[in-house]
Coordinates of N, CA, C and O in Angstrom, one line a residue:
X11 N 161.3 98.9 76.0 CA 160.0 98.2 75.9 C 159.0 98.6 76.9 O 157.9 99.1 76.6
X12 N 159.5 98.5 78.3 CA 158.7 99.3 79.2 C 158.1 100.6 79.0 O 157.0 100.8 79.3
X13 N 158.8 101.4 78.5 CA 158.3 102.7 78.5 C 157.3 102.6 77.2 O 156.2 103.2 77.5
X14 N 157.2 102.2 76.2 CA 156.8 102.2 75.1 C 155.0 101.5 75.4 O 153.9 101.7 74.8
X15 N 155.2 100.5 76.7 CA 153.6 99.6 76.9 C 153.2 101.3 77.6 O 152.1 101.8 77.7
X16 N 154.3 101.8 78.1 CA 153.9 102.5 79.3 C 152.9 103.9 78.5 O 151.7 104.1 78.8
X17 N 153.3 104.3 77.9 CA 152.8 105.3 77.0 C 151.7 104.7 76.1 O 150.9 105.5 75.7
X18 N 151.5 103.2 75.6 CA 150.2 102.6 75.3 C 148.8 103.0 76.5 O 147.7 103.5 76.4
X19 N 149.7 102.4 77.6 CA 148.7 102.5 78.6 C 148.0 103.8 78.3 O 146.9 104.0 77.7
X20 N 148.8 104.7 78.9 CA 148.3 106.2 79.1 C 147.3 106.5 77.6 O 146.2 106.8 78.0
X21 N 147.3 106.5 77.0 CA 147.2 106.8 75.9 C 145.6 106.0 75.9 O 144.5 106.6 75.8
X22 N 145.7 104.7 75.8 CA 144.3 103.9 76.0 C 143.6 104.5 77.2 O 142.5 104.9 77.0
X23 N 144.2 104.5 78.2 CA 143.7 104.8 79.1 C 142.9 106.6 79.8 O 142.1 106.8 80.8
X24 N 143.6 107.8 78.5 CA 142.9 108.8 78.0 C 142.0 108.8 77.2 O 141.3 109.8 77.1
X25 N 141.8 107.8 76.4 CA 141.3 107.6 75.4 C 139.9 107.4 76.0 O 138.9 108.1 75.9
X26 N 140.1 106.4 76.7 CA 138.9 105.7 77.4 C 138.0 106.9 78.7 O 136.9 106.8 79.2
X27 N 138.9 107.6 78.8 CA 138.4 108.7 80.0 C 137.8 109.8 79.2 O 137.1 110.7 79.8
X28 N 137.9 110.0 77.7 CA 137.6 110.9 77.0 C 136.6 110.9 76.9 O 135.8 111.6 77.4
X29 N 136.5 109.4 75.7 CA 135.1 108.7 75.7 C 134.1 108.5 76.7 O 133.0 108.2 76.3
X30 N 134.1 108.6 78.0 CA 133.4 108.2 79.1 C 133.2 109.5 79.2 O 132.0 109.6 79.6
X31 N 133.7 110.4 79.1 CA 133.4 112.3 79.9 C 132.4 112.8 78.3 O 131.6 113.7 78.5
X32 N 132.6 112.2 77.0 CA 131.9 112.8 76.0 C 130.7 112.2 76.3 O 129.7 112.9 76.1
X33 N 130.4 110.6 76.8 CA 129.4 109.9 76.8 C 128.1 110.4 77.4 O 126.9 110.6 77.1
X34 N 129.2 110.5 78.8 CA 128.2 111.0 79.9 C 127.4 112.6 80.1 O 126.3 113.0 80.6
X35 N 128.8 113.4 79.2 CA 128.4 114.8 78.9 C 127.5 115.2 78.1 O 127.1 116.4 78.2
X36 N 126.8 114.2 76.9 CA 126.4 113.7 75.8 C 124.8 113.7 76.0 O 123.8 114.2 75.6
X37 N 125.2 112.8 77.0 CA 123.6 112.2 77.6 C 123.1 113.5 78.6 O 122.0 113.9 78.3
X38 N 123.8 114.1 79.5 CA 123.5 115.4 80.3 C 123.2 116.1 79.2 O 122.5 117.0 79.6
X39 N 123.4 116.3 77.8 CA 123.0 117.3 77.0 C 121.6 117.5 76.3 O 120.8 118.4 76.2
X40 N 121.5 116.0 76.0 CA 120.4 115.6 75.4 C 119.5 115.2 75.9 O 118.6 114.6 75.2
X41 N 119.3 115.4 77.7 CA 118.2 115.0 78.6 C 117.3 115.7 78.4 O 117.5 116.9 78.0
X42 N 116.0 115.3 78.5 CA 115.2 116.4 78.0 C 113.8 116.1 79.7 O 113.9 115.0 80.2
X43 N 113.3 116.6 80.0 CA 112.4 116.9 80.9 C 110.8 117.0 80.6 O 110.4 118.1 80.1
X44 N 110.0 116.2 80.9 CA 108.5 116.5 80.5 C 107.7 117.1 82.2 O 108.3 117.2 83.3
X45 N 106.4 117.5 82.0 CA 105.5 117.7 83.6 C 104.2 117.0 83.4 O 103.4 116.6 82.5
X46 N 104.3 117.1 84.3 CA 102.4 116.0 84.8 C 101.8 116.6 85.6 O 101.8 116.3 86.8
X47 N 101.2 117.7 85.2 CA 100.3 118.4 86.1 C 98.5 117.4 86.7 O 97.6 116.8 86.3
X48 N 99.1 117.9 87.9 CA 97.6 117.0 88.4 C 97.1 117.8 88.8 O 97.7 118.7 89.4
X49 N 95.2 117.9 88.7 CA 94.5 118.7 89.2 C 93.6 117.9 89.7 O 93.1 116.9 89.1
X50 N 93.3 118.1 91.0 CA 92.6 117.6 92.2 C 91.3 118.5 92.4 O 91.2 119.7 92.6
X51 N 89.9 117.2 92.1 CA 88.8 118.2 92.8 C 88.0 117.0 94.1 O 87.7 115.8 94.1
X52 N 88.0 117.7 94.9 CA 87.5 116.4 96.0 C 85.7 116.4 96.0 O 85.0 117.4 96.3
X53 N 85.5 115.2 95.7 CA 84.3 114.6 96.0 C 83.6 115.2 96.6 O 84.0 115.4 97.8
X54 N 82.0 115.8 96.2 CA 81.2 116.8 96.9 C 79.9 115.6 96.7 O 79.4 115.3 95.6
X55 N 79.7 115.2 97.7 CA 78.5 114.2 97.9 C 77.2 115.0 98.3 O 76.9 114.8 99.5
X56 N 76.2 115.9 97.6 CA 75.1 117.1 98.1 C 74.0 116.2 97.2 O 74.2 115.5 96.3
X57 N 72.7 116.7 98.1 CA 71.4 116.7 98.1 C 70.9 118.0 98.2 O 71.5 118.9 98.8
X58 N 69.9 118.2 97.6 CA 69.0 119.3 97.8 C 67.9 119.1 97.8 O 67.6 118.8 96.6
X59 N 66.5 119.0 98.8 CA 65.1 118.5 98.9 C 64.5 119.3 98.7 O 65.0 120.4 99.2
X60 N 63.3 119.3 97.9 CA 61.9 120.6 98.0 C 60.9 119.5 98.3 O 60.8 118.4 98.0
X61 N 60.2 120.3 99.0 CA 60.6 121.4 99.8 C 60.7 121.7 100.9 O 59.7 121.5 101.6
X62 N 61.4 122.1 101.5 CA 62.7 122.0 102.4 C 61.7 122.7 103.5 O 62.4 123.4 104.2
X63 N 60.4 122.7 104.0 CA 59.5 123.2 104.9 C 58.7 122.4 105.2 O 58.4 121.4 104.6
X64 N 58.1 122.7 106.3 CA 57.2 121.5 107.2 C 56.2 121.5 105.9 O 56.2 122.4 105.1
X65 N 55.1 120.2 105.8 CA 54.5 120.2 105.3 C 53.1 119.7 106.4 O 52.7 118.6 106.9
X66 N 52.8 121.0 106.4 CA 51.9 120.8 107.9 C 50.1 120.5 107.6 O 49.6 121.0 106.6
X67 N 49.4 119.9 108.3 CA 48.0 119.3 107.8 C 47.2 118.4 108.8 O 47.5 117.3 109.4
X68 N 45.8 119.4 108.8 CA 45.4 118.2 109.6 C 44.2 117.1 108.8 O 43.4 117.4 107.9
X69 N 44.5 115.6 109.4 CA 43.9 114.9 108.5 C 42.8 114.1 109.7 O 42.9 114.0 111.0
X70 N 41.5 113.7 108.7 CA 40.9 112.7 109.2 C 41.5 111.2 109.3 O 41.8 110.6 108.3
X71 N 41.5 110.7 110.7 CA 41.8 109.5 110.9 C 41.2 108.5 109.5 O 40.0 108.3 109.2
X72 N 42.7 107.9 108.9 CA 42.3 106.7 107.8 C 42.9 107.3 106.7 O 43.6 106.6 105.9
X73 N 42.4 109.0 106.4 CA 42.4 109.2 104.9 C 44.1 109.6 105.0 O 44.9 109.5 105.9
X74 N 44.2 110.2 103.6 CA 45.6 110.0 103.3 C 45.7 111.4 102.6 O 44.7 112.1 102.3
X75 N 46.9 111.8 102.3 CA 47.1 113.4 101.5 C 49.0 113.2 100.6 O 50.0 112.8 101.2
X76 N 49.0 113.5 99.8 CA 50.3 113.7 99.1 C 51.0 114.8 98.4 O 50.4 115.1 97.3
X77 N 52.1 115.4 98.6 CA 53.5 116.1 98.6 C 53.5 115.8 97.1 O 52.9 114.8 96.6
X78 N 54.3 116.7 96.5 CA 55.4 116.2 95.1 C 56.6 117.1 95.8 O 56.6 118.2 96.2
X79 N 57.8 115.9 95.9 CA 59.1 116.5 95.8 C 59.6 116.4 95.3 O 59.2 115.8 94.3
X80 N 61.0 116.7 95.1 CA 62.4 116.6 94.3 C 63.7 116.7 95.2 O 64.1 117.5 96.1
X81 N 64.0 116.0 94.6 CA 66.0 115.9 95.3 C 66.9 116.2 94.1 O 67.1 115.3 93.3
X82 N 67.3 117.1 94.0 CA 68.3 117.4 92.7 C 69.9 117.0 93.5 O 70.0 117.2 94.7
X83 N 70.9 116.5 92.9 CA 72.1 116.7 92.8 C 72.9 117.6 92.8 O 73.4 118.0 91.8
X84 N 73.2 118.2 94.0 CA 74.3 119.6 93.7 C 75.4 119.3 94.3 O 76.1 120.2 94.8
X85 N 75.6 118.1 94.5 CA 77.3 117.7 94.6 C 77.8 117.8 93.3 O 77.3 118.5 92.4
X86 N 79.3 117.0 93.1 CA 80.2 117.5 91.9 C 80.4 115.7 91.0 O 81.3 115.6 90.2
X87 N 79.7 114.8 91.4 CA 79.5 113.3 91.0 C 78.3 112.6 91.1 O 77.6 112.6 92.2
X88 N 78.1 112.0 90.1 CA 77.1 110.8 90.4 C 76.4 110.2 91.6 O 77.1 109.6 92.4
X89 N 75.2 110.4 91.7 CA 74.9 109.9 93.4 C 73.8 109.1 93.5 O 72.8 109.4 92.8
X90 N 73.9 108.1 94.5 CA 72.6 107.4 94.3 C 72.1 108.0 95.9 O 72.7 108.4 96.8
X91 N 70.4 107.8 95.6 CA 69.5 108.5 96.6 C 68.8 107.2 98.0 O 68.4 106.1 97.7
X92 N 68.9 107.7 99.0 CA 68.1 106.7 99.7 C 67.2 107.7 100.4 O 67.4 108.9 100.4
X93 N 66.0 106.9 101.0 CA 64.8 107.5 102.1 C 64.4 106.7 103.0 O 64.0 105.6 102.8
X94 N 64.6 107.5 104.4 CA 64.4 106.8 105.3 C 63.1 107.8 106.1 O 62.8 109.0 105.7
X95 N 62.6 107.2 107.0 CA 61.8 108.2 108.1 C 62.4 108.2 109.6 O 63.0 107.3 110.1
X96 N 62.3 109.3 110.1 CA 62.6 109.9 111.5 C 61.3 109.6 112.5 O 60.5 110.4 112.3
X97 N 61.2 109.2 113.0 CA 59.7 109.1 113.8 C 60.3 109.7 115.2 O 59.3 110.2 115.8
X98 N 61.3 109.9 115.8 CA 61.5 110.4 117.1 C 60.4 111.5 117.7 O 60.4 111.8 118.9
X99 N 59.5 112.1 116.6 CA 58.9 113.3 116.9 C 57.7 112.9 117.1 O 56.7 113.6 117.1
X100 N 57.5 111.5 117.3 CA 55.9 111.2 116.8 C 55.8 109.4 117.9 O 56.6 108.4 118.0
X101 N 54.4 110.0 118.4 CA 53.8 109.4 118.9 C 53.4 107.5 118.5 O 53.4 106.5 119.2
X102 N 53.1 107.7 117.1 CA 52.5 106.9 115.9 C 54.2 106.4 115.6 O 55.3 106.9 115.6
X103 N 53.1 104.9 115.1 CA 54.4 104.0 114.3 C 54.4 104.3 113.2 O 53.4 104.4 112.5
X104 N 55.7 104.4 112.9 CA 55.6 104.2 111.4 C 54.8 102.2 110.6 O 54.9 101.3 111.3
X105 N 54.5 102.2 109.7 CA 54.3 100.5 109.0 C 53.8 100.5 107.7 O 53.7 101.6 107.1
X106 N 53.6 99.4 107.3 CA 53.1 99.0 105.9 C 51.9 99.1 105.5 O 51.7 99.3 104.3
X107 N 50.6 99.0 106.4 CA 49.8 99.4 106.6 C 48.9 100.2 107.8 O 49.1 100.4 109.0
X108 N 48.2 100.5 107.3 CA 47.3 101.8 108.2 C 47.0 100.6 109.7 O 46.7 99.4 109.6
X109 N 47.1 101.4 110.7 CA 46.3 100.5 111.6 C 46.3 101.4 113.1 O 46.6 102.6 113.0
X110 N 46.0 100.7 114.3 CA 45.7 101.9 115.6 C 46.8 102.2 116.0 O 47.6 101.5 116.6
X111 N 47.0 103.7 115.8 CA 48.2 105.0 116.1 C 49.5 104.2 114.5 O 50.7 104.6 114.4
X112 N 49.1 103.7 114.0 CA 50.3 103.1 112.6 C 50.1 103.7 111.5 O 49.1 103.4 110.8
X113 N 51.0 104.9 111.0 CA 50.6 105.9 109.9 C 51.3 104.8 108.6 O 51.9 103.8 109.1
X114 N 51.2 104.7 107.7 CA 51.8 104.4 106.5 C 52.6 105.9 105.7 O 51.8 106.8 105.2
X115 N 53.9 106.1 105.6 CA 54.3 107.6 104.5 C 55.1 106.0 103.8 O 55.8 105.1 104.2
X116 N 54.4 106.6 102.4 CA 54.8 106.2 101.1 C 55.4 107.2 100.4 O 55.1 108.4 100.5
X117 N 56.6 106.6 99.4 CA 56.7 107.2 98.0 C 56.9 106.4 96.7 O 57.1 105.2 96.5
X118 N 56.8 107.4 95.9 CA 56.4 106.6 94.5 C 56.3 108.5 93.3 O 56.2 109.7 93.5
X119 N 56.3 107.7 92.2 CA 56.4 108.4 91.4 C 54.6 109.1 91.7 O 53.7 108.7 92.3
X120 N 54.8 110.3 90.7 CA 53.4 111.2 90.6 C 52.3 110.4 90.6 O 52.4 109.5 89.7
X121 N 51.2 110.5 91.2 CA 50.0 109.5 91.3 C 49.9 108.0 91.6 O 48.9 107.3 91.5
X122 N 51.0 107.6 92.0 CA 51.9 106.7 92.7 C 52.1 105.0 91.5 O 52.1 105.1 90.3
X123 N 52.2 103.9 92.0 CA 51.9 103.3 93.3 C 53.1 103.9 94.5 O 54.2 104.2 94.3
X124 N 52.4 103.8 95.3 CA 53.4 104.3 96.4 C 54.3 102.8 97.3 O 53.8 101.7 97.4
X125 N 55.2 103.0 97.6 CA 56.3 102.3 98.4 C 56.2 102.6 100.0 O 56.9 103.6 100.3
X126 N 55.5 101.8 101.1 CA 55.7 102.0 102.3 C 57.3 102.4 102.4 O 58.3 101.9 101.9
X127 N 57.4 103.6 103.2 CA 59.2 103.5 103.6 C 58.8 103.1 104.8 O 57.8 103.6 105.5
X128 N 59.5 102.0 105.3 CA 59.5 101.1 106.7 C 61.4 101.0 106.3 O 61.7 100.8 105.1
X129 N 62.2 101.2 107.1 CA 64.2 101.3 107.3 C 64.3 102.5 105.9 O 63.5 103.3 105.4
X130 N 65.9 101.9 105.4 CA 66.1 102.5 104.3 C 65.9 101.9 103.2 O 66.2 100.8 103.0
X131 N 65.2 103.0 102.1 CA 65.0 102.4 100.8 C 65.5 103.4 99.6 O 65.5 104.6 99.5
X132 N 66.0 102.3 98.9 CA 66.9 103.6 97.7 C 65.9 104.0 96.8 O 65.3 103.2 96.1
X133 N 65.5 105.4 96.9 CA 65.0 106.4 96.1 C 65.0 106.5 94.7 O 64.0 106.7 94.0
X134 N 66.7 106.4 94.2 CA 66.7 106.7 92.8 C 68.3 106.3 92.8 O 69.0 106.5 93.8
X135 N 69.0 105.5 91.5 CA 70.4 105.5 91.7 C 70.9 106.2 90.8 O 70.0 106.9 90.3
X136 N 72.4 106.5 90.2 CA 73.0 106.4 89.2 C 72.4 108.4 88.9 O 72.4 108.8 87.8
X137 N 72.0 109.3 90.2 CA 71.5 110.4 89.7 C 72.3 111.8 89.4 O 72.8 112.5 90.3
X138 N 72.5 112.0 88.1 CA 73.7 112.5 87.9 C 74.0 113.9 88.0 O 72.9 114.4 88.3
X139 N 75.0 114.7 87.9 CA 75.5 115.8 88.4 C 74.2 116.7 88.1 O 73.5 116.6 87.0
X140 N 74.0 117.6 89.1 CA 72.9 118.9 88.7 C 71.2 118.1 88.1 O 70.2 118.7 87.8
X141 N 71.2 116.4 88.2 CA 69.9 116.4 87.8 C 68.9 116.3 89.2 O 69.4 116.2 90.3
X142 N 67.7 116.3 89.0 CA 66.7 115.9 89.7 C 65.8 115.1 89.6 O 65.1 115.1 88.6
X143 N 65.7 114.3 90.7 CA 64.6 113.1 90.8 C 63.2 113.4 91.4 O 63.0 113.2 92.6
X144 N 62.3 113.8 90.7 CA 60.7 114.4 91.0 C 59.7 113.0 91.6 O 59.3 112.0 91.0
X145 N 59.4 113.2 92.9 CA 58.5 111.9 93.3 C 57.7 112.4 94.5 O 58.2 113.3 95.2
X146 N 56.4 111.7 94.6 CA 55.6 112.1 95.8 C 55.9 111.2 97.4 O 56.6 110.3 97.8
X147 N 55.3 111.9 97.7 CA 55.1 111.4 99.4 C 53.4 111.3 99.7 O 52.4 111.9 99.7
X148 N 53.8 110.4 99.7 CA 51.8 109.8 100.5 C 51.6 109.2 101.8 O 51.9 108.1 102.1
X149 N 51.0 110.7 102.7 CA 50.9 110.1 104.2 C 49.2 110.0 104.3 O 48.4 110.8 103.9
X150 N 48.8 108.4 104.9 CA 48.3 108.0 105.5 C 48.2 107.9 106.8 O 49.2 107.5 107.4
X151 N 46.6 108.5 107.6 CA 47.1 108.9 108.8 C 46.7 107.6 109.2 O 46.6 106.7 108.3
X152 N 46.4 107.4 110.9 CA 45.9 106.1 111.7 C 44.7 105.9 111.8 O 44.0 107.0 111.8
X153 N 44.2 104.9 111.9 CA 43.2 104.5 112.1 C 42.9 102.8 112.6 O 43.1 101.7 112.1
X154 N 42.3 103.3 114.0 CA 42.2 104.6 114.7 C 43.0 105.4 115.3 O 44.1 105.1 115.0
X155 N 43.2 106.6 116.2 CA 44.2 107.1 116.3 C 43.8 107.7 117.8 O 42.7 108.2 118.0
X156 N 44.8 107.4 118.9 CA 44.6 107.9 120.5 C 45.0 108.9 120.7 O 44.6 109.6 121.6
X157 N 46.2 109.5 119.6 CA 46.7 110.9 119.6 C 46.1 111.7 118.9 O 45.8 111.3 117.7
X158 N 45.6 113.1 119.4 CA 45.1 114.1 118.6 C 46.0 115.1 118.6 O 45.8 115.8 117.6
X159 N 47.2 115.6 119.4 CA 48.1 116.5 118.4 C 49.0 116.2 117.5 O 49.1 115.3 116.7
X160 N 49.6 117.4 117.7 CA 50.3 117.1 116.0 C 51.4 116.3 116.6 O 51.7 116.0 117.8
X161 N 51.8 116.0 115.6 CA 53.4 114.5 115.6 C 54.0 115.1 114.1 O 53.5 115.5 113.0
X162 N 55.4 115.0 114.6 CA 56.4 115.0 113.4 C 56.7 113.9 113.1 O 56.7 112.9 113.8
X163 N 57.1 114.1 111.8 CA 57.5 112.7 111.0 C 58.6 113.4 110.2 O 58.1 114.0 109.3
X164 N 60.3 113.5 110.4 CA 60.7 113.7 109.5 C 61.4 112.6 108.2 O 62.0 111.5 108.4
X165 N 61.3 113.2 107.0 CA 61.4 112.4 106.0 C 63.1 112.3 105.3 O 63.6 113.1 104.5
X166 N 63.7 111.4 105.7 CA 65.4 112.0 105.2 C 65.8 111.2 104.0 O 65.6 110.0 103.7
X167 N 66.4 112.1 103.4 CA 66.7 111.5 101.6 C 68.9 112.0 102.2 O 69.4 113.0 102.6
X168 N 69.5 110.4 101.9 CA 71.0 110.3 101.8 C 71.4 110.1 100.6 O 71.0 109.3 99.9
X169 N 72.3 111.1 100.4 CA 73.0 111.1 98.8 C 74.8 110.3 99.4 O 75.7 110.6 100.2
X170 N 74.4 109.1 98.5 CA 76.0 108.3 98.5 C 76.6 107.9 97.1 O 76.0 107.8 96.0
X171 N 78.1 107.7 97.5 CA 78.3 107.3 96.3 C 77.8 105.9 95.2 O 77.7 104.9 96.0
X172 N 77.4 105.6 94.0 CA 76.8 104.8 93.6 C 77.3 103.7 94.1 O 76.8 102.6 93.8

């Protein structure tokens, strides 16, 4: 009797080691493998202004003169535009209106109405790859004005993400 469970066992117990070595061998056969290629381009945040040179002039105290520029997009995404002014080079305040040594630089589209820039003001949003935003600059000088040489005013256009 003993020997007889004994030789059940083995027997179940190959049986069962067969099955588990076909199962497992089964599944290692039939594995199959896919790829996920990722391609990475990193974020190019660019501006480009025209025109990118002094715009030099002398004006009678009061009267006013205006630029056409453009900022195109030559980063690699969507960018919104802001403009701010630099006055470090200049004597004269920047403000909202003309007044003694207080220049007014506006922008605005071609023939305007023009926008005092007084801090930062968004230019243009949502400006998309390779296009360009065409708008003027209108400086008004002071009036009256205690300074007679020249004064820099630089004008800065920041490209961020929308």
């Amino acid at each position: 009797g003993g020997e007889k469970y004994m030789k059940k066992a083995l027997i179940i117990m190959a049986t069962t080691i067969a099955m588990l070595v076909t199962f497992v061998m089964g599944h290692a056969i039939a594995d199959d493998t896919g790829t996920i290629t990722v391609q990475v381009t990193i974020q190019n945040i660019s501006v480009d202004v025209n025109p990118d040179t002094a715009w030099v002039m002398t004006i009678a105290a009061g009267n006013s003169d205006t630029l056409a520029c453009s900022a195109e997009n030559n980063g690699n995404i969507t960018e919104d535009l802001t403009i701010e002014l630099d006055t470090s080079g200049t004597s004269w305040s920047a403000g909202s209106a003309v007044g003694s040594d207080t220049f007014v630089m506006g922008h605005g589209a071609a023939g305007g109405p023009y926008t005092a820039i007084t801090g930062t003001l968004p230019l243009t949003s949502g400006l998309a790859k390779d296009a360009t935003h065409n708008f003027e600059l209108q400086f008004q000088a002071p009036n009256p004005s205690t300074i007679f040489t020249q004064q820099e005013i630089s004008v800065i256009i920041t490209a961020s993400l929308p």
